[in-house]
Amino acid sequence: MAKTLRRLGLLGAAAVAGMALFAGTGVISVTPTAGPKPIVGGEVADIKQTPWLGYYSDTNGKFTGCGVSLVTPTKAITAAHCVRASSVTFGRQKGLTGSGGTTVKIAKSWKHPKYSAPGSGTGYDFAVLTLETPVTGYAPVTVVEKSDTGLYPEGTPATVYGWGHQKSGGTNSDDLRKVTVPIISDANCAKSYTSGLHPATEVCAGLAEGGKDSCQNDSGGPLIVGGKLIGVVSWGKGCAGANAPGVYGELISALDDIKAQL
Ligand code: ARG
Protein backbone atom coordinates (compact mmCIF):
# COMPACT_ATOMS: atom_id res chain seq x y z
CA MET A 1 0.00 0.00 0.00
CA ALA A 2 2.73 2.44 0.91
CA LYS A 3 4.24 1.78 -2.47
CA THR A 4 0.97 2.43 -4.26
CA LEU A 5 0.52 5.74 -2.49
CA ARG A 6 4.05 6.85 -3.22
CA ARG A 7 3.51 6.13 -6.89
CA LEU A 8 0.31 8.12 -6.82
CA GLY A 9 2.22 11.13 -5.62
CA LEU A 10 4.93 10.67 -8.19
CA LEU A 11 2.71 10.35 -11.18
CA GLY A 12 0.87 13.52 -10.35
CA ALA A 13 -2.24 15.05 -11.78
CA ALA A 14 -1.50 14.12 -15.38
CA ALA A 15 -2.01 10.46 -14.58
CA VAL A 16 -5.21 10.87 -12.57
CA ALA A 17 -7.28 9.90 -15.60
CA GLY A 18 -5.61 6.50 -15.58
CA MET A 19 -6.33 5.72 -11.95
CA ALA A 20 -9.26 3.79 -10.53
CA LEU A 21 -10.11 4.49 -6.91
CA PHE A 22 -12.08 1.77 -5.14
CA ALA A 23 -12.75 3.76 -2.01
CA GLY A 24 -15.68 1.52 -1.03
CA THR A 25 -13.44 -1.48 -0.47
CA GLY A 26 -10.70 0.57 1.14
CA VAL A 27 -8.35 -0.50 -1.65
CA ILE A 28 -6.68 2.05 -3.85
CA SER A 29 -5.61 0.55 -7.11
CA VAL A 30 -3.55 2.49 -9.59
CA THR A 31 -3.39 1.86 -13.30
CA PRO A 32 -0.67 4.24 -14.33
CA THR A 33 -0.75 5.77 -17.78
CA ALA A 34 3.00 6.14 -17.43
CA GLY A 35 5.01 4.00 -15.05
CA PRO A 36 8.65 3.27 -14.42
CA LYS A 37 10.48 2.70 -17.71
CA PRO A 38 13.96 1.51 -18.67
CA ILE A 39 16.32 4.11 -17.45
CA VAL A 40 13.71 4.47 -14.77
CA GLY A 41 11.04 7.12 -15.33
CA GLY A 42 12.43 8.28 -18.68
CA GLU A 43 11.48 8.18 -22.33
CA VAL A 44 12.69 6.72 -25.63
CA ALA A 45 15.61 8.69 -27.04
CA ASP A 46 16.68 8.93 -30.69
CA ILE A 47 20.21 7.61 -31.25
CA LYS A 48 20.60 10.20 -34.04
CA GLN A 49 20.58 12.91 -31.37
CA THR A 50 23.51 11.26 -29.56
CA PRO A 51 25.50 9.67 -32.42
CA TRP A 52 28.54 9.18 -30.16
CA LEU A 53 26.63 6.86 -27.85
CA GLY A 54 27.29 3.14 -27.87
CA TYR A 55 27.24 0.05 -25.71
CA TYR A 56 29.13 -3.15 -25.00
CA SER A 57 27.93 -5.75 -27.46
CA ASP A 58 28.58 -9.16 -28.91
CA THR A 59 30.22 -9.31 -32.35
CA ASN A 60 26.77 -9.01 -33.98
CA GLY A 61 26.11 -5.75 -32.16
CA LYS A 62 23.65 -7.10 -29.60
CA PHE A 63 23.63 -5.21 -26.28
CA THR A 64 25.36 -7.08 -23.46
CA GLY A 65 25.21 -4.42 -20.73
CA CYS A 66 27.00 -1.08 -20.09
CA GLY A 67 27.06 2.10 -22.14
CA VAL A 68 30.11 3.79 -23.71
CA SER A 69 30.69 7.27 -25.13
CA LEU A 70 32.87 7.88 -28.19
CA VAL A 71 35.23 10.78 -27.43
CA THR A 72 37.65 10.46 -30.39
CA PRO A 73 37.36 8.16 -33.45
CA THR A 74 39.38 5.49 -31.61
CA LYS A 75 38.62 6.14 -27.92
CA ALA A 76 35.55 5.68 -25.74
CA ILE A 77 34.89 6.46 -22.08
CA THR A 78 32.98 4.06 -19.83
CA ALA A 79 33.04 2.78 -16.22
CA ALA A 80 35.97 0.69 -14.98
CA HIS A 81 33.56 -1.90 -13.56
CA CYS A 82 32.21 -2.48 -17.08
CA VAL A 83 35.57 -3.42 -18.58
CA ARG A 84 35.81 -6.81 -20.27
CA ALA A 85 37.22 -8.20 -23.51
CA SER A 86 34.41 -7.49 -25.93
CA SER A 87 33.09 -5.34 -28.74
CA VAL A 88 31.20 -2.07 -28.69
CA THR A 89 28.45 -0.90 -31.02
CA PHE A 90 27.65 2.70 -31.97
CA GLY A 91 24.71 4.16 -33.82
CA ARG A 92 22.15 1.45 -33.14
CA GLN A 93 18.77 2.44 -31.69
CA LYS A 94 17.57 -1.00 -30.62
CA GLY A 95 20.18 -2.86 -28.61
CA LEU A 96 18.37 -6.21 -28.58
CA THR A 97 16.48 -6.52 -31.87
CA GLY A 98 18.09 -3.79 -33.97
CA SER A 99 20.62 -3.92 -36.77
CA GLY A 100 23.02 -1.47 -38.39
CA GLY A 101 25.39 0.88 -36.68
CA THR A 102 29.08 0.09 -36.33
CA THR A 103 30.47 -2.74 -34.24
CA VAL A 104 34.18 -2.67 -33.38
CA LYS A 105 36.43 -4.76 -31.17
CA ILE A 106 38.08 -3.24 -28.15
CA ALA A 107 41.87 -3.35 -28.60
CA LYS A 108 42.79 -2.17 -25.11
CA SER A 109 41.00 -1.16 -21.90
CA TRP A 110 42.54 1.26 -19.41
CA LYS A 111 40.98 1.30 -15.94
CA HIS A 112 41.87 4.12 -13.62
CA PRO A 113 44.68 2.73 -11.45
CA LYS A 114 42.97 3.94 -8.26
CA TYR A 115 39.66 2.21 -9.10
CA SER A 116 38.09 -0.53 -7.03
CA ALA A 117 34.50 -1.83 -6.90
CA PRO A 118 31.80 0.88 -6.89
CA GLY A 119 29.62 1.35 -3.83
CA SER A 120 32.47 0.39 -1.50
CA GLY A 121 36.02 0.56 -2.86
CA THR A 122 37.70 3.78 -3.79
CA GLY A 123 35.60 5.53 -6.42
CA TYR A 124 37.50 6.31 -9.65
CA ASP A 125 35.09 4.19 -11.70
CA PHE A 126 36.57 5.40 -15.00
CA ALA A 127 37.83 3.52 -18.05
CA VAL A 128 39.12 4.51 -21.48
CA LEU A 129 38.72 2.01 -24.31
CA THR A 130 40.95 1.97 -27.38
CA LEU A 131 39.06 0.69 -30.43
CA GLU A 132 40.63 -1.65 -32.96
CA THR A 133 39.49 0.45 -35.92
CA PRO A 134 38.46 4.13 -36.02
CA VAL A 135 34.75 4.77 -35.83
CA THR A 136 33.88 7.31 -38.48
CA GLY A 137 30.53 8.88 -39.20
CA TYR A 138 29.67 9.40 -35.53
CA ALA A 139 30.67 12.80 -34.17
CA PRO A 140 32.33 12.28 -30.76
CA VAL A 141 30.94 13.91 -27.63
CA THR A 142 32.86 16.73 -25.93
CA VAL A 143 34.40 15.78 -22.60
CA VAL A 144 34.09 18.21 -19.70
CA GLU A 145 37.04 20.57 -19.16
CA LYS A 146 38.78 21.80 -16.03
CA SER A 147 37.06 25.17 -16.27
CA ASP A 148 33.61 23.49 -16.38
CA THR A 149 33.01 23.39 -12.59
CA GLY A 150 29.83 25.35 -13.35
CA LEU A 151 28.25 22.20 -14.84
CA TYR A 152 28.09 20.40 -11.48
CA PRO A 153 26.15 22.57 -8.96
CA GLU A 154 23.18 21.09 -7.11
CA GLY A 155 19.95 21.31 -9.11
CA THR A 156 21.64 21.35 -12.53
CA PRO A 157 19.53 19.19 -14.89
CA ALA A 158 21.65 16.28 -16.15
CA THR A 159 20.55 13.72 -18.74
CA VAL A 160 21.55 10.06 -18.56
CA TYR A 161 21.14 7.58 -21.44
CA GLY A 162 21.07 3.80 -21.62
CA TRP A 163 19.61 0.47 -22.62
CA GLY A 164 19.52 -0.80 -19.03
CA HIS A 165 16.89 -2.02 -16.65
CA GLN A 166 13.35 -0.69 -16.41
CA LYS A 167 13.37 -0.86 -12.62
CA SER A 168 15.33 -2.54 -9.84
CA GLY A 169 15.41 -6.21 -10.81
CA GLY A 170 13.90 -5.46 -14.22
CA THR A 171 15.04 -6.23 -17.75
CA ASN A 172 17.02 -4.36 -20.40
CA SER A 173 15.36 -1.97 -22.81
CA ASP A 174 15.40 -2.66 -26.53
CA ASP A 175 15.19 1.05 -27.38
CA LEU A 176 17.67 3.62 -26.16
CA ARG A 177 16.14 5.65 -23.33
CA LYS A 178 16.99 8.83 -21.46
CA VAL A 179 15.97 10.61 -18.30
CA THR A 180 16.85 14.03 -16.87
CA VAL A 181 17.63 14.29 -13.15
CA PRO A 182 19.00 17.13 -11.02
CA ILE A 183 22.58 17.03 -9.70
CA ILE A 184 22.77 16.56 -5.92
CA SER A 185 25.53 18.18 -3.85
CA ASP A 186 28.15 15.97 -2.19
CA ALA A 187 26.88 17.07 1.24
CA ASN A 188 23.30 16.09 0.46
CA CYS A 189 24.27 12.86 -1.26
CA ALA A 190 26.30 11.87 1.81
CA LYS A 191 23.03 12.00 3.79
CA SER A 192 21.62 9.27 1.51
CA TYR A 193 24.82 7.20 1.43
CA THR A 194 26.49 7.13 4.84
CA SER A 195 29.02 4.64 3.51
CA GLY A 196 30.41 3.74 0.11
CA LEU A 197 30.26 7.24 -1.35
CA HIS A 198 33.50 8.83 -2.58
CA PRO A 199 32.56 12.46 -3.22
CA ALA A 200 36.05 13.35 -4.44
CA THR A 201 35.50 11.31 -7.62
CA GLU A 202 31.72 10.79 -7.60
CA VAL A 203 28.73 13.01 -8.25
CA CYS A 204 25.10 12.12 -7.46
CA ALA A 205 21.95 12.90 -9.38
CA GLY A 206 18.31 12.11 -8.72
CA LEU A 207 15.09 13.31 -7.12
CA ALA A 208 14.63 13.20 -3.34
CA GLU A 209 11.29 11.46 -3.92
CA GLY A 210 12.84 9.03 -6.44
CA GLY A 211 11.08 7.88 -9.61
CA LYS A 212 13.79 8.84 -12.11
CA ASP A 213 17.19 7.20 -12.30
CA SER A 214 19.63 5.12 -14.25
CA CYS A 215 19.65 1.42 -13.38
CA GLN A 216 21.50 -1.89 -13.90
CA ASN A 217 23.26 -2.17 -17.28
CA ASP A 218 23.14 1.59 -17.78
CA SER A 219 26.58 1.62 -16.18
CA GLY A 220 29.39 3.28 -18.06
CA GLY A 221 26.83 5.33 -19.97
CA PRO A 222 26.91 9.10 -20.14
CA LEU A 223 25.69 11.82 -17.82
CA ILE A 224 25.36 14.93 -19.97
CA VAL A 225 25.14 18.60 -18.98
CA GLY A 226 25.30 21.42 -21.51
CA GLY A 227 26.07 18.93 -24.27
CA LYS A 228 29.23 17.74 -22.47
CA LEU A 229 30.10 14.37 -20.96
CA ILE A 230 30.40 15.12 -17.23
CA GLY A 231 29.94 11.66 -15.68
CA VAL A 232 29.53 7.92 -16.18
CA VAL A 233 26.86 5.74 -14.56
CA SER A 234 28.48 3.90 -11.63
CA TRP A 235 26.18 2.69 -8.86
CA GLY A 236 23.20 3.29 -6.58
CA LYS A 237 21.09 1.58 -3.94
CA GLY A 238 18.44 -0.12 -6.06
CA CYS A 239 17.09 2.19 -8.72
CA ALA A 240 14.92 5.31 -8.47
CA GLY A 241 14.09 4.90 -4.78
CA ALA A 242 13.47 7.89 -2.50
CA ASN A 243 16.70 9.28 -1.02
CA ALA A 244 18.80 6.80 -3.00
CA PRO A 245 20.17 8.79 -5.93
CA GLY A 246 22.26 7.47 -8.79
CA VAL A 247 26.01 7.81 -8.29
CA TYR A 248 28.18 8.77 -11.26
CA GLY A 249 31.92 8.85 -11.84
CA GLU A 250 32.74 12.59 -11.79
CA LEU A 251 34.93 13.01 -14.87
CA ILE A 252 36.25 16.44 -13.94
CA SER A 253 37.90 14.93 -10.85
CA ALA A 254 40.27 12.69 -12.84
CA LEU A 255 40.60 14.69 -16.03
CA ASP A 256 44.41 14.70 -16.30
CA ASP A 257 44.56 10.90 -15.95
CA ILE A 258 41.72 10.38 -18.43
CA LYS A 259 42.92 12.90 -21.02
CA ALA A 260 46.37 11.31 -20.90
CA GLN A 261 44.70 8.18 -22.34
CA LEU A 262 42.96 9.96 -25.22
N1 ARG B 1 26.06 -0.71 -11.34
C1 ARG B 1 25.04 -0.62 -12.32
C2 ARG B 1 25.53 -1.20 -13.65
O1 ARG B 1 26.52 -1.89 -13.65
C3 ARG B 1 24.49 0.78 -12.46
C4 ARG B 1 23.61 1.11 -11.36
C5 ARG B 1 23.12 2.49 -11.36
N2 ARG B 1 22.19 2.60 -10.29
C6 ARG B 1 21.45 3.68 -10.07
N3 ARG B 1 20.59 3.60 -9.11
N4 ARG B 1 21.58 4.75 -10.76
O2 ARG B 1 24.86 -1.11 -14.64
CSV table of N, CA and C in Angstrom, one decimal, residues 30 36-37 51 56 82 86 91 101 119 139 143 164 199 219 224 228 232 255 260-261:
chain,number,residue,atom,x,y,z
A,30,VAL,N,-4.0,1.5,-8.6
A,30,VAL,CA,-3.6,2.5,-9.6
A,30,VAL,C,-3.2,1.8,-10.9
A,36,PRO,N,7.2,3.4,-14.3
A,36,PRO,CA,8.7,3.3,-14.4
A,36,PRO,C,9.1,2.6,-15.7
A,37,LYS,N,10.0,3.2,-16.4
A,37,LYS,CA,10.5,2.7,-17.7
A,37,LYS,C,12.0,2.5,-17.6
A,51,PRO,N,24.9,10.6,-31.5
A,51,PRO,CA,25.5,9.7,-32.4
A,51,PRO,C,26.8,9.0,-31.8
A,56,TYR,N,28.4,-1.9,-24.9
A,56,TYR,CA,29.1,-3.1,-25.0
A,56,TYR,C,28.2,-4.1,-25.7
A,82,CYS,N,32.8,-1.9,-15.9
A,82,CYS,CA,32.2,-2.5,-17.1
A,82,CYS,C,33.2,-3.2,-17.9
A,86,SER,N,35.7,-7.5,-25.3
A,86,SER,CA,34.4,-7.5,-25.9
A,86,SER,C,34.4,-6.6,-27.2
A,91,GLY,N,25.7,3.8,-32.8
A,91,GLY,CA,24.7,4.2,-33.8
A,91,GLY,C,23.5,3.2,-34.0
A,101,GLY,N,24.4,0.3,-37.6
A,101,GLY,CA,25.4,0.9,-36.7
A,101,GLY,C,26.8,0.3,-37.0
A,119,GLY,N,30.5,1.6,-5.0
A,119,GLY,CA,29.6,1.4,-3.8
A,119,GLY,C,30.4,1.0,-2.6
A,139,ALA,N,30.0,11.7,-34.8
A,139,ALA,CA,30.7,12.8,-34.2
A,139,ALA,C,30.9,12.5,-32.7
A,143,VAL,N,34.2,16.1,-24.0
A,143,VAL,CA,34.4,15.8,-22.6
A,143,VAL,C,34.5,17.1,-21.8
A,164,GLY,N,19.6,0.1,-20.2
A,164,GLY,CA,19.5,-0.8,-19.0
A,164,GLY,C,18.1,-1.1,-18.5
A,199,PRO,N,32.9,11.2,-2.6
A,199,PRO,CA,32.6,12.5,-3.2
A,199,PRO,C,33.7,13.1,-4.0
A,219,SER,N,25.2,1.3,-16.6
A,219,SER,CA,26.6,1.6,-16.2
A,219,SER,C,27.5,2.0,-17.3
A,224,ILE,N,25.1,13.8,-19.1
A,224,ILE,CA,25.4,14.9,-20.0
A,224,ILE,C,24.8,16.2,-19.4
A,228,LYS,N,27.9,18.3,-22.8
A,228,LYS,CA,29.2,17.7,-22.5
A,228,LYS,C,29.1,16.5,-21.6
A,232,VAL,N,29.9,9.3,-15.7
A,232,VAL,CA,29.5,7.9,-16.2
A,232,VAL,C,28.7,7.2,-15.1
A,255,LEU,N,40.5,14.3,-14.6
A,255,LEU,CA,40.6,14.7,-16.0
A,255,LEU,C,42.0,14.5,-16.6
A,260,ALA,N,45.1,11.9,-20.5
A,260,ALA,CA,46.4,11.3,-20.9
A,260,ALA,C,46.2,10.0,-21.7
A,261,GLN,N,45.0,9.4,-21.6
A,261,GLN,CA,44.7,8.2,-22.3
A,261,GLN,C,44.1,8.4,-23.7
